[in-house]
N, CA and C of each residue as an Amber inpcrd file, in Angstrom:
protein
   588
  13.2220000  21.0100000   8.1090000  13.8160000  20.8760000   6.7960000
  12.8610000  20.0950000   5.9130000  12.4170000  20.5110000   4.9310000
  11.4100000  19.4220000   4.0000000  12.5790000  19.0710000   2.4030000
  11.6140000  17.6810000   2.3350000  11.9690000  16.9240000   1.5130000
  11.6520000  17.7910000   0.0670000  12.8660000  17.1670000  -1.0420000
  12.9710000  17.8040000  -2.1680000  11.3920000  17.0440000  -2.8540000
  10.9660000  16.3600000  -2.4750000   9.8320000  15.9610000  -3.6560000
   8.3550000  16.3120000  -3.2830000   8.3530000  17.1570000  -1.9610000
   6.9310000  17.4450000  -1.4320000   6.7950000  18.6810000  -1.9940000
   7.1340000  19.0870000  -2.9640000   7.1090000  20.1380000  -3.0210000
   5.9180000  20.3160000  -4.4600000   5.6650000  19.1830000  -4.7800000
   4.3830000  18.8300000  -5.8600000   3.1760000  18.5030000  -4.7360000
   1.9850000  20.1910000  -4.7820000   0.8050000  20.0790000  -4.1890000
   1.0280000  18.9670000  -2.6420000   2.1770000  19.2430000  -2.0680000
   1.7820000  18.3020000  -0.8060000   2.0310000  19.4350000   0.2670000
   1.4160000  17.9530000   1.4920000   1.2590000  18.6450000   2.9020000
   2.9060000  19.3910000   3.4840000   3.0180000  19.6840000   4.9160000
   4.1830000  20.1540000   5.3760000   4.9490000  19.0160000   5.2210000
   6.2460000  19.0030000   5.8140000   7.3070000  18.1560000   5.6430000
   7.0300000  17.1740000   6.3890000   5.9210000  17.3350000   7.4830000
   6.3490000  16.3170000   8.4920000   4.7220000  15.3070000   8.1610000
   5.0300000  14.0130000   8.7740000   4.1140000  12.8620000   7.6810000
   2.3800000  13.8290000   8.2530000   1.8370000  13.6910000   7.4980000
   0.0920000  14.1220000   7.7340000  -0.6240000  13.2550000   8.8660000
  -1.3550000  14.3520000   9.8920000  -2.0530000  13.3810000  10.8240000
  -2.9590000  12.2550000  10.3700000  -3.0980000  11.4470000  11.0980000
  -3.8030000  10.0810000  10.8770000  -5.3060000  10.5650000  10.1790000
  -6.0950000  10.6250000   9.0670000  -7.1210000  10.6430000   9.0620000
  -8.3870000   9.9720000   9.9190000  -9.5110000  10.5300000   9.9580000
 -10.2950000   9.7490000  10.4420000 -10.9530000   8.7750000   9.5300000
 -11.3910000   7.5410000  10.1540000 -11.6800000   5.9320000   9.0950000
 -12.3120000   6.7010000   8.3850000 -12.8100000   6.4310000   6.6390000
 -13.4170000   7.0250000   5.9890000 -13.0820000   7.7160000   4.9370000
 -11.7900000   8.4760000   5.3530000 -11.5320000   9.5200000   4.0850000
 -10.5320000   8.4140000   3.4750000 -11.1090000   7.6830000   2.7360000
 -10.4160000   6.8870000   1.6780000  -8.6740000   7.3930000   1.0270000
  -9.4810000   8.7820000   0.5620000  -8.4170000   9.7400000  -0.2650000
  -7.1250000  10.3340000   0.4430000  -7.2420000  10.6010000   1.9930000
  -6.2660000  10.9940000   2.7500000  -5.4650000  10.0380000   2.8700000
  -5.7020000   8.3330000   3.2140000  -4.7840000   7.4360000   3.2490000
  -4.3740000   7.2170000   1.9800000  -4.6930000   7.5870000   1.2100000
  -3.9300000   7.2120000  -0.3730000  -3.1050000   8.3300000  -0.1090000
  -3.1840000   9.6230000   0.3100000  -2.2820000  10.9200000  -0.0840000
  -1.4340000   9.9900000   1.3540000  -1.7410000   9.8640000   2.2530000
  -0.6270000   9.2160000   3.4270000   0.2770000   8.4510000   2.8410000
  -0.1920000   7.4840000   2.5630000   0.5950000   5.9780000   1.6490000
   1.5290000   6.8340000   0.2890000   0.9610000   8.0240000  -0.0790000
   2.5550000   8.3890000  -1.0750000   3.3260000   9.0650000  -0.5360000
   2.6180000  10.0730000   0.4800000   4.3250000  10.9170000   1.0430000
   5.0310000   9.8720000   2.0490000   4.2830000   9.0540000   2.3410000
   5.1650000   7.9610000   3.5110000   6.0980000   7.0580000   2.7610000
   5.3800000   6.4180000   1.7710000   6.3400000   6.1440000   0.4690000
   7.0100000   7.0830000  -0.3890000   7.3840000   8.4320000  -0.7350000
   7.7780000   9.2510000  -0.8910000   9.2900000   9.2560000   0.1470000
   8.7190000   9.3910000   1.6090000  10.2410000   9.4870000   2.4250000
  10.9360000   8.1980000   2.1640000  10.4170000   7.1670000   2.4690000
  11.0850000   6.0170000   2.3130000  11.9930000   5.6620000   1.0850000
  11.3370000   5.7490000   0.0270000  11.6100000   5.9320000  -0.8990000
  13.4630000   7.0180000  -1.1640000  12.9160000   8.1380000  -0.5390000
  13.8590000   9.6580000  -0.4170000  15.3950000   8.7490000   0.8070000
  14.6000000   7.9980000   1.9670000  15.4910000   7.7960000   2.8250000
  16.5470000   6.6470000   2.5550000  16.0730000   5.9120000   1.4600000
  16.8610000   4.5060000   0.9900000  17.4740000   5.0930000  -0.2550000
  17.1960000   6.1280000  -0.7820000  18.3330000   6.5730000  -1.8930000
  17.9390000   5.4150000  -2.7060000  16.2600000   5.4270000  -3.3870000
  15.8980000   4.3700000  -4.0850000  15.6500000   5.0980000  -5.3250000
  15.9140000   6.1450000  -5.5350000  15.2130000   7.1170000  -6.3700000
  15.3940000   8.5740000  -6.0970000  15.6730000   9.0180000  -7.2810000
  15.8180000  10.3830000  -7.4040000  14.8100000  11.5730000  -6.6370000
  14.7620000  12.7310000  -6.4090000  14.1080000  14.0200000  -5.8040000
  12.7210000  13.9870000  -7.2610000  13.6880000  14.0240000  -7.7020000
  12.8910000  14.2950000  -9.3420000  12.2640000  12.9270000  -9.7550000
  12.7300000  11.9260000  -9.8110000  12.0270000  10.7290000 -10.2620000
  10.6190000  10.6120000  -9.3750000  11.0010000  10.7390000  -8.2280000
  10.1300000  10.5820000  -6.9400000   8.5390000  11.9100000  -7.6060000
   9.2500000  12.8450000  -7.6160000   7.6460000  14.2630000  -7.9490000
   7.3040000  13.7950000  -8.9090000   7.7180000  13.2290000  -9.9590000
   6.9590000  12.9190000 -10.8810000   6.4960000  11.6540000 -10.7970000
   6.2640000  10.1830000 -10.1610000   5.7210000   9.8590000  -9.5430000
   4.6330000  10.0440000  -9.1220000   5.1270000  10.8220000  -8.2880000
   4.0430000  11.1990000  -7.1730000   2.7370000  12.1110000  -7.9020000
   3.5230000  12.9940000  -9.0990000   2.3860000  13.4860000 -10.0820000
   1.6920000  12.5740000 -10.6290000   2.5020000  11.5060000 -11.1100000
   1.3040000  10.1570000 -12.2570000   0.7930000  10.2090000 -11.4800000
   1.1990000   9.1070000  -9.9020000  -0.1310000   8.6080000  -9.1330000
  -1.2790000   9.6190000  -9.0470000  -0.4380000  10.6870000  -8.6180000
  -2.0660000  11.3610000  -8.2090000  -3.0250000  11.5130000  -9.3960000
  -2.2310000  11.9770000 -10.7210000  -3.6240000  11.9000000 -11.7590000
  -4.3360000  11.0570000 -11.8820000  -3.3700000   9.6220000 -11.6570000
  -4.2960000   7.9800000 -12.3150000  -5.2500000   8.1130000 -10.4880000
  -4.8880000   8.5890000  -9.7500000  -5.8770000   7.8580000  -8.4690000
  -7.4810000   9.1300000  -9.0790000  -6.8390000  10.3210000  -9.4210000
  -7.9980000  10.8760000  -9.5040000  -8.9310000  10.7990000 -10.7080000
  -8.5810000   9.8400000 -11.4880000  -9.3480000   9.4490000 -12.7250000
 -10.0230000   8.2020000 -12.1000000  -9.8690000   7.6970000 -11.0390000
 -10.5750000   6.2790000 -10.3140000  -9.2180000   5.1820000 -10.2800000
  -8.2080000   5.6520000 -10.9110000  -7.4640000   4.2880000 -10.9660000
  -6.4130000   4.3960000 -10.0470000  -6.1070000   3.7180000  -8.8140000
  -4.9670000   3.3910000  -8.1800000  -4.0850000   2.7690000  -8.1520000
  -3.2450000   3.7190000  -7.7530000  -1.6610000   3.6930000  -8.9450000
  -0.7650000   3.3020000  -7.3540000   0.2670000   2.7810000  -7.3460000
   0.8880000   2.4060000  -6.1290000   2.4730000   3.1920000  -6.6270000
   2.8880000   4.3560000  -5.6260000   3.8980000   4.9670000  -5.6970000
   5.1920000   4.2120000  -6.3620000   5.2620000   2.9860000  -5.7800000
   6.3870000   2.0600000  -6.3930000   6.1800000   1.5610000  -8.1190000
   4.9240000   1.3250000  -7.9740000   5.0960000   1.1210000  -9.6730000
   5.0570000   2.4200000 -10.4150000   4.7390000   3.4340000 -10.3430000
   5.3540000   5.2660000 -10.8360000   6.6760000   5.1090000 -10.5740000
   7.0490000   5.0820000  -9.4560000   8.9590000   5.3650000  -9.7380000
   9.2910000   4.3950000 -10.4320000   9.0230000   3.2050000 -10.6790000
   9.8820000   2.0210000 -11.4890000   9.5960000   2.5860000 -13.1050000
   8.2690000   3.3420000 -13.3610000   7.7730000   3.6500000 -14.5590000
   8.7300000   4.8120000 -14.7680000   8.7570000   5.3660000 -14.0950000
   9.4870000   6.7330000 -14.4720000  10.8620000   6.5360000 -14.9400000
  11.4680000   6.0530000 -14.1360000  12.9770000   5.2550000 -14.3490000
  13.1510000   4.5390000 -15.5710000  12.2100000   4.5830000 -16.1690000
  12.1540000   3.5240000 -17.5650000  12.5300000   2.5000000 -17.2920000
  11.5850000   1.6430000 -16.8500000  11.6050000   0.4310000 -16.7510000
  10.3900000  -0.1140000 -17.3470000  10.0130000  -0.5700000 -18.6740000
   9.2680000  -1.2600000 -19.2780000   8.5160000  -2.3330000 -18.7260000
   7.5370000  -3.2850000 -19.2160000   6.6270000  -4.0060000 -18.6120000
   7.0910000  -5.2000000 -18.5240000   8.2840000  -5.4810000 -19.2220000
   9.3630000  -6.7150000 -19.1560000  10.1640000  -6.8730000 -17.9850000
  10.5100000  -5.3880000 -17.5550000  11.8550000  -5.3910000 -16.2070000
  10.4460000  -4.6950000 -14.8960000   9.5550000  -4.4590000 -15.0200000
   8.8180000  -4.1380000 -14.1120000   9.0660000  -4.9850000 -12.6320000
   8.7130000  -6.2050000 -13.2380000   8.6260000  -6.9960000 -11.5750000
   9.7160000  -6.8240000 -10.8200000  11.3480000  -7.2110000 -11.2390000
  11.8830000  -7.0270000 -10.3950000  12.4180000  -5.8710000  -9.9550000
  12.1270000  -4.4270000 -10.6510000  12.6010000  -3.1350000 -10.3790000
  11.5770000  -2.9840000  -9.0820000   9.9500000  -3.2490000  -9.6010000
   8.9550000  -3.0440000  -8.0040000   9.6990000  -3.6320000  -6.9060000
   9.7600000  -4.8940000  -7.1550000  10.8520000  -5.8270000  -5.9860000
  11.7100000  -5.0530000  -5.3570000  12.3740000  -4.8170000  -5.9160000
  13.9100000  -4.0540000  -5.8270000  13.5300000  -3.0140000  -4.6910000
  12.6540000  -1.7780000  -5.1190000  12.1980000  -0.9060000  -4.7200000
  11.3520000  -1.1980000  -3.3590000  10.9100000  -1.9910000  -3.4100000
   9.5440000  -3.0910000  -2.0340000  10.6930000  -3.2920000  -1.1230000
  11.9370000  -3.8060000  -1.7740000  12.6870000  -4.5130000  -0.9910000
  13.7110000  -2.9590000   0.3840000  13.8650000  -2.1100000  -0.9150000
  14.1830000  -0.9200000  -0.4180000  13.7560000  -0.0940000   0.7590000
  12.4320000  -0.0190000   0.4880000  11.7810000   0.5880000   1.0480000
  11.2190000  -0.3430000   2.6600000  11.1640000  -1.4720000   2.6600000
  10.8910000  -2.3120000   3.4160000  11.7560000  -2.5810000   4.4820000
  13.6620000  -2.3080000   4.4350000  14.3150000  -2.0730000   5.6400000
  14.4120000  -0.6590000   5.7240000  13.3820000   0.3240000   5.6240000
  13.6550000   1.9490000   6.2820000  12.1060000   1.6220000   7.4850000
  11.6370000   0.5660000   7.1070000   9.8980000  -0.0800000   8.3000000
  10.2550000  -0.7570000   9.3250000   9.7110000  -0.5010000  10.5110000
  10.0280000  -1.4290000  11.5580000   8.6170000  -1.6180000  12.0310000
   7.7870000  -2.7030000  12.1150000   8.3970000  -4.2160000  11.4760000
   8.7950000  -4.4670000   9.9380000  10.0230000  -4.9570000   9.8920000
   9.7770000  -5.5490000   8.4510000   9.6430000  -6.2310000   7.9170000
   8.4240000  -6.2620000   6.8600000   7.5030000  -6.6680000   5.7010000
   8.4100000  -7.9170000   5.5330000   8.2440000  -8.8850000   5.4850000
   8.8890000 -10.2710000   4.6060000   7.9110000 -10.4310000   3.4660000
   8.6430000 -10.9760000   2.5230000   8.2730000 -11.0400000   1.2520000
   7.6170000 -12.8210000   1.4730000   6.3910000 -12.5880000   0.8770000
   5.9130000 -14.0520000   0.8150000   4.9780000 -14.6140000  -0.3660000
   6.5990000 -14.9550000  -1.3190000   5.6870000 -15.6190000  -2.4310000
   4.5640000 -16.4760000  -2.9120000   3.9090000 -17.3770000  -1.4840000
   2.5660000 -17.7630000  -1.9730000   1.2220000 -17.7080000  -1.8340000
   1.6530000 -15.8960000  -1.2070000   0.5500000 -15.3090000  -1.3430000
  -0.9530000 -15.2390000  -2.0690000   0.0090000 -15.4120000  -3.7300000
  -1.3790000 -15.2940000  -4.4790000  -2.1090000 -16.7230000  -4.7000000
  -1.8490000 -17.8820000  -3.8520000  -2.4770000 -18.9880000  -3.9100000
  -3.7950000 -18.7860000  -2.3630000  -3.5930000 -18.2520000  -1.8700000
  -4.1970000 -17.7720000  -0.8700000  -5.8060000 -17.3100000  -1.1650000
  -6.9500000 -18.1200000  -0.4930000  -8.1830000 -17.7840000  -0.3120000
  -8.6770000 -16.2430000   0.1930000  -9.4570000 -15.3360000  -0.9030000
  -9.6080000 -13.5690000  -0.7080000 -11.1480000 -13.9200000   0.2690000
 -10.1810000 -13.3180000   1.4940000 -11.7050000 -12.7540000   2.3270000
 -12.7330000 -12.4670000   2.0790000 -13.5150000 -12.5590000   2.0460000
 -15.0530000 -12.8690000   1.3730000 -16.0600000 -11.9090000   2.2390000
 -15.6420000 -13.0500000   3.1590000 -16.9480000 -12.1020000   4.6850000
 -16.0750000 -11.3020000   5.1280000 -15.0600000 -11.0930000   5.1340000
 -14.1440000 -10.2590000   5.8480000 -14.9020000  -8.8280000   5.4100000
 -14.5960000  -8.8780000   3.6370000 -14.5290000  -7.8630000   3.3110000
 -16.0070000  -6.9090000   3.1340000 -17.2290000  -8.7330000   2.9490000
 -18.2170000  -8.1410000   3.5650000 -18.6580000  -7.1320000   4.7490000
 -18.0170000  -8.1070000   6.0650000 -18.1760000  -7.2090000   6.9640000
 -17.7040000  -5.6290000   7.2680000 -16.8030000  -5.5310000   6.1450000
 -16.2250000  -4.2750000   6.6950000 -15.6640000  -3.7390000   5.1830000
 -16.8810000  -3.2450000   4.8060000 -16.6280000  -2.4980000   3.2760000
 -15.9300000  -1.3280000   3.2480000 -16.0220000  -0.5640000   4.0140000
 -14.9100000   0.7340000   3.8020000 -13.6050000  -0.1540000   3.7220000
 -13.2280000  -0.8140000   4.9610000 -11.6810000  -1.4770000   4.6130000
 -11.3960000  -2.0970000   3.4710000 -12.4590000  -2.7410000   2.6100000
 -12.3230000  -3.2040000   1.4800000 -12.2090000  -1.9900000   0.6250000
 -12.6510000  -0.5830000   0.7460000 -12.4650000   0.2080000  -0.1670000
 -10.9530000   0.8990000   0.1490000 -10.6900000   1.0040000   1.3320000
  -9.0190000   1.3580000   1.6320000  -8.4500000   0.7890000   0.8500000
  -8.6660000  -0.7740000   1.0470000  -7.5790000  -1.7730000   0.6540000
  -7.5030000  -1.7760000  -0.4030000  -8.5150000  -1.3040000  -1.5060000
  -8.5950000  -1.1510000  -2.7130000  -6.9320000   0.1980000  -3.3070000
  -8.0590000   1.6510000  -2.6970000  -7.1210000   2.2780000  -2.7400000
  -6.0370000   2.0040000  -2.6400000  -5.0690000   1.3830000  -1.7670000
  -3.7470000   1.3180000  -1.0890000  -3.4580000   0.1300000  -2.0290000
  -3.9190000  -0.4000000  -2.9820000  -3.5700000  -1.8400000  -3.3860000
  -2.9130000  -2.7010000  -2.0770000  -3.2920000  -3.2730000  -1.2300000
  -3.2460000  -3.7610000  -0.2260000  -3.8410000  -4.5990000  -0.0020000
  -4.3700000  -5.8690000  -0.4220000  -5.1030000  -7.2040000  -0.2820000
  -5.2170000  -7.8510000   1.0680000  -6.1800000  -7.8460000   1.8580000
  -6.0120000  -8.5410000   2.8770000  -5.8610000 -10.0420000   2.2790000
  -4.9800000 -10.8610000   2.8970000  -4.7370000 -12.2590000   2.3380000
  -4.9800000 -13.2700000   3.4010000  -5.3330000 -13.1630000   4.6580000
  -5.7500000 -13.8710000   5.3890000  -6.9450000 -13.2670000   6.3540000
  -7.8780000 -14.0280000   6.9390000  -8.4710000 -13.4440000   8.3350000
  -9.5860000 -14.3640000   8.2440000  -8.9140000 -14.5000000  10.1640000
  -9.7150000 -15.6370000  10.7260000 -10.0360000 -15.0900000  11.9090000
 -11.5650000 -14.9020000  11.4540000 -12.5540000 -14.2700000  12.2040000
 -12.0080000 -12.9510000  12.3540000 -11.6690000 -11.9500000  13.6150000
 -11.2460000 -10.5560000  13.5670000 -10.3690000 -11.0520000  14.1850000
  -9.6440000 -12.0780000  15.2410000  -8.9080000 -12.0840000  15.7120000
  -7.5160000 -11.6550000  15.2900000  -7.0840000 -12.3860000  14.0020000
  -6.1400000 -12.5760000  13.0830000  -6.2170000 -12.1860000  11.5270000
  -5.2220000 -11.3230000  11.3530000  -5.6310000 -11.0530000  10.0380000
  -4.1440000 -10.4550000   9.1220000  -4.0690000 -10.6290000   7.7740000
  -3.0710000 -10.0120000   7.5500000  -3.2750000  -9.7280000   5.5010000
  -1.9220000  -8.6390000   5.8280000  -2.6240000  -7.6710000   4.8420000
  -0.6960000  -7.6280000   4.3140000  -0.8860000  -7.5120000   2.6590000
   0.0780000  -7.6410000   1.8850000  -0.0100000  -6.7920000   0.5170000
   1.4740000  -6.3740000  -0.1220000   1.2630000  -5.5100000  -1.3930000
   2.9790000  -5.6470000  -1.1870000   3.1780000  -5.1400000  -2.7150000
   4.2460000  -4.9340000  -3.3210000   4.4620000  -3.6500000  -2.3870000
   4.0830000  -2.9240000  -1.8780000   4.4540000  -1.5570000  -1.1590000
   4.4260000  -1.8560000   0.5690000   4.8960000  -1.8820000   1.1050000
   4.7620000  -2.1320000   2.5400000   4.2800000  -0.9920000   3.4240000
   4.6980000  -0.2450000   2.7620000   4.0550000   1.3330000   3.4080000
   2.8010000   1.3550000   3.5270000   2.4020000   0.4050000   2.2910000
   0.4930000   0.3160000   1.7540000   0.1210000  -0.6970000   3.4270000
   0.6160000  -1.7590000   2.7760000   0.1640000  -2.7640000   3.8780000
   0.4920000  -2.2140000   5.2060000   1.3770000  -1.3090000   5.6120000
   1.1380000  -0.8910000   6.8700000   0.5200000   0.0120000   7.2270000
   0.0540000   0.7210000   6.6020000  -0.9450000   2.0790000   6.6360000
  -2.6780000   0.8010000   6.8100000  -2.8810000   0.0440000   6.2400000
  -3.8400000  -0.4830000   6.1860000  -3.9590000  -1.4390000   6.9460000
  -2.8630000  -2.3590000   7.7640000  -3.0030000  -2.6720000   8.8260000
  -3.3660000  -1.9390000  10.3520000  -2.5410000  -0.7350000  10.2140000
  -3.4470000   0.1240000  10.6890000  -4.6330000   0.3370000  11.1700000
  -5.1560000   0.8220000  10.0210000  -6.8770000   1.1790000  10.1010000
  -7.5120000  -0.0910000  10.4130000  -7.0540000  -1.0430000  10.0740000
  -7.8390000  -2.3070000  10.3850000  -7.9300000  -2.9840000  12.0590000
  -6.7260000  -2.6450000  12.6570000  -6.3480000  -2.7940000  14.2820000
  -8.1480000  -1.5020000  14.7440000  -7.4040000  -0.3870000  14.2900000
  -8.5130000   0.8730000  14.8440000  -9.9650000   0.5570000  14.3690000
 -10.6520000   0.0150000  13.1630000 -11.8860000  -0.2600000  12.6770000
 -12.3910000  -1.4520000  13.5970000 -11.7060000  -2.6170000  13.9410000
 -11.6770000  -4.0070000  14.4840000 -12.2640000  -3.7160000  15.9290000
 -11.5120000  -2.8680000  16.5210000 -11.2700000  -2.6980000  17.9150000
 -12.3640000  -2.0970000  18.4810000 -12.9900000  -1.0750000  17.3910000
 -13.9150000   0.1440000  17.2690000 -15.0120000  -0.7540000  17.3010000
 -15.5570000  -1.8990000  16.5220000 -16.6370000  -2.4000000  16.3110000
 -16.6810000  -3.5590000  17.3670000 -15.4920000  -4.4820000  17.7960000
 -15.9580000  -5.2380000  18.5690000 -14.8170000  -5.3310000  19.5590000
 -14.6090000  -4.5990000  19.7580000 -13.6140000  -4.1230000  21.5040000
 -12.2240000  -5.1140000  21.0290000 -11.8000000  -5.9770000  20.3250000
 -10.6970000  -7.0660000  20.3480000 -10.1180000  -5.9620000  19.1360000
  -8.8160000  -6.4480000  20.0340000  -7.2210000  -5.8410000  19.6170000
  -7.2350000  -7.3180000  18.4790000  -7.2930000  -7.5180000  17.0620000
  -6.3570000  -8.6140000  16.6170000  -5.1680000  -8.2230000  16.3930000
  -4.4250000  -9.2180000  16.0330000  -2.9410000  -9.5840000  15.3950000
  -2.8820000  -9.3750000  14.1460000  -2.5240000  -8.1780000  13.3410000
  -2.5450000  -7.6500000  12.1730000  -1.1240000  -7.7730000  11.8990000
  -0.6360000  -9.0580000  10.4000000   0.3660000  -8.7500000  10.3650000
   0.3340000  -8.0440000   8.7970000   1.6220000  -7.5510000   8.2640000
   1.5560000  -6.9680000   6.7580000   2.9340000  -7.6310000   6.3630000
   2.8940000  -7.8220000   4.8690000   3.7110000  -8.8590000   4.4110000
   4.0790000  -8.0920000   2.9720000   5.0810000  -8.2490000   2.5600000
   4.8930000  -7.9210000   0.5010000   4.7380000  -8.8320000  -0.0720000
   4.3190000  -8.7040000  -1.1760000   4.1450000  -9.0200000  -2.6340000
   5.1400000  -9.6180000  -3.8920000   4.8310000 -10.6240000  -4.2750000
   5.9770000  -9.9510000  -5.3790000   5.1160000  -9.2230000  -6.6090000
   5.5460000  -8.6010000  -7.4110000   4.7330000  -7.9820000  -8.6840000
   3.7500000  -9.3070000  -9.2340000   3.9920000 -10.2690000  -9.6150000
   2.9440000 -11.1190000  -9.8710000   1.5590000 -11.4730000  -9.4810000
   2.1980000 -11.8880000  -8.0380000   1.2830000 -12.0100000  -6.9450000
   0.6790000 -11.0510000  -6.6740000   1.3080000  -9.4720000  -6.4750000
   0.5710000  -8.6460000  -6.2240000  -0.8320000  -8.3010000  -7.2960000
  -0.2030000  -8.5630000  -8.4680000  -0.9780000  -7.7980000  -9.6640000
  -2.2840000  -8.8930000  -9.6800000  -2.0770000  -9.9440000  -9.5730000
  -3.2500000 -10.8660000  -9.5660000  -4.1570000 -10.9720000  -8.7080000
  -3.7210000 -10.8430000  -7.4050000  -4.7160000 -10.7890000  -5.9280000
  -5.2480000  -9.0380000  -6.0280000  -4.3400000  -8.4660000  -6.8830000
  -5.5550000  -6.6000000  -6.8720000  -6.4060000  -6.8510000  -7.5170000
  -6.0530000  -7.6670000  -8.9600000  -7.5600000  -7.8090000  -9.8100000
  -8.3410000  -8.7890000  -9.6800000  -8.2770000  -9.9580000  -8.4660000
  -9.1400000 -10.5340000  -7.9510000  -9.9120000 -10.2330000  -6.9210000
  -9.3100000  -9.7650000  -6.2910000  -9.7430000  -9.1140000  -4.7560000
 -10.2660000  -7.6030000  -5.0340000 -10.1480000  -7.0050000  -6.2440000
 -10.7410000  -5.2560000  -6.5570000 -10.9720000  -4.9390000  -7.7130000
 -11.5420000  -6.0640000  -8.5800000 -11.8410000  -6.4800000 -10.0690000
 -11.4020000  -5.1250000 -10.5410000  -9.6540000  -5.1670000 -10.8230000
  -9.0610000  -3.9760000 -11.2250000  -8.4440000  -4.5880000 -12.5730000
């Protein structure tokens, strides 16, 4: 049975295999139909609110700019730049008990020191994390590391790749956790951490 909103240029109904590290663009198309169901499964948003969505993002990602599925549905819904934060919230919050683990919200995030060498060491993940608006907000050494956004779908898609990239380069499993955002925090650690 497929979902009423895949039906704008997407894959089959069922979520898209894991890309291999690298294709930047496949985990961005992952991170919206995965946010897409979630979205569909919490009755956070309309069939229709949701495709069109899912249309902005994809134009703004393919002009260079990454657009995070949750702030398109809050846009679509008419929600202005005044009620933005807590409609993303709302929606983060939504979408965040259909995830197991779930994302806790941790407001002092954006006081938090941006990985530096982290992101040195491992520039594609810095370009994921870009894509996915997904900030890594902690990591000490590879052991430990953790990764946060107003979208949890983001931060878990990118915790992800980061367990598989980590493991790949120096045999250690770390402890990847993913956390949300609030809209503030989020919006400030993307344009510090991805001079966006």
């Amino acid at each position: 049975m497929s979902s009423p909103f895949l039906a704008v240029e997407a894959p089959p109904p069922q979520a898209p295999p894991r890309p291999p590290s690298g294709e930047v663009r496949d985990f961005a198309e992952e991170c919206l139909m995965k946010t897409a169901e979630a979205l569909h499964e919490a009755r956070a948003a309309s069939a229709t609110e949701i495709n069109q969505a899912i249309a902005a993002a994809r134009e703004s990602q393919a002009l260079g700019r990454p657009t995070d599925l949750l702030e398109a549905v809050a846009r679509v819904q008419g929600h202005d730049e005044e009620h933005l934060s807590p409609a993303i919230l709302e929606l983060g919050n939504k979408v965040a008990l259909t995830l197991t683990p779930y994302a806790p919200l941790i407001p002092f995030a954006g006081k938090l020191i941006a990985p530096s060498a982290f992101y040195d060491s491992f520039d594609q993940l810095h370009k994921l994390a870009r894509v996915l608006l997904s900030p890594v907000i902690y990591a000490e050494d590879t052991d430990a590391i953790g990764t946060a956004s107003a979208n949890p779908v983001a931060a878990a898609i990118l915790a992800e790749e980061i367990a598989v990239v980590v493991y790949k380069r120096f045999g250690i499993r770390p402890f990847v956790t993913i956390a949300r955002l609030d809209y503030e925090s989020w919006t400030f650690l993307t344009r510090k951490h991805f001079e966006l």
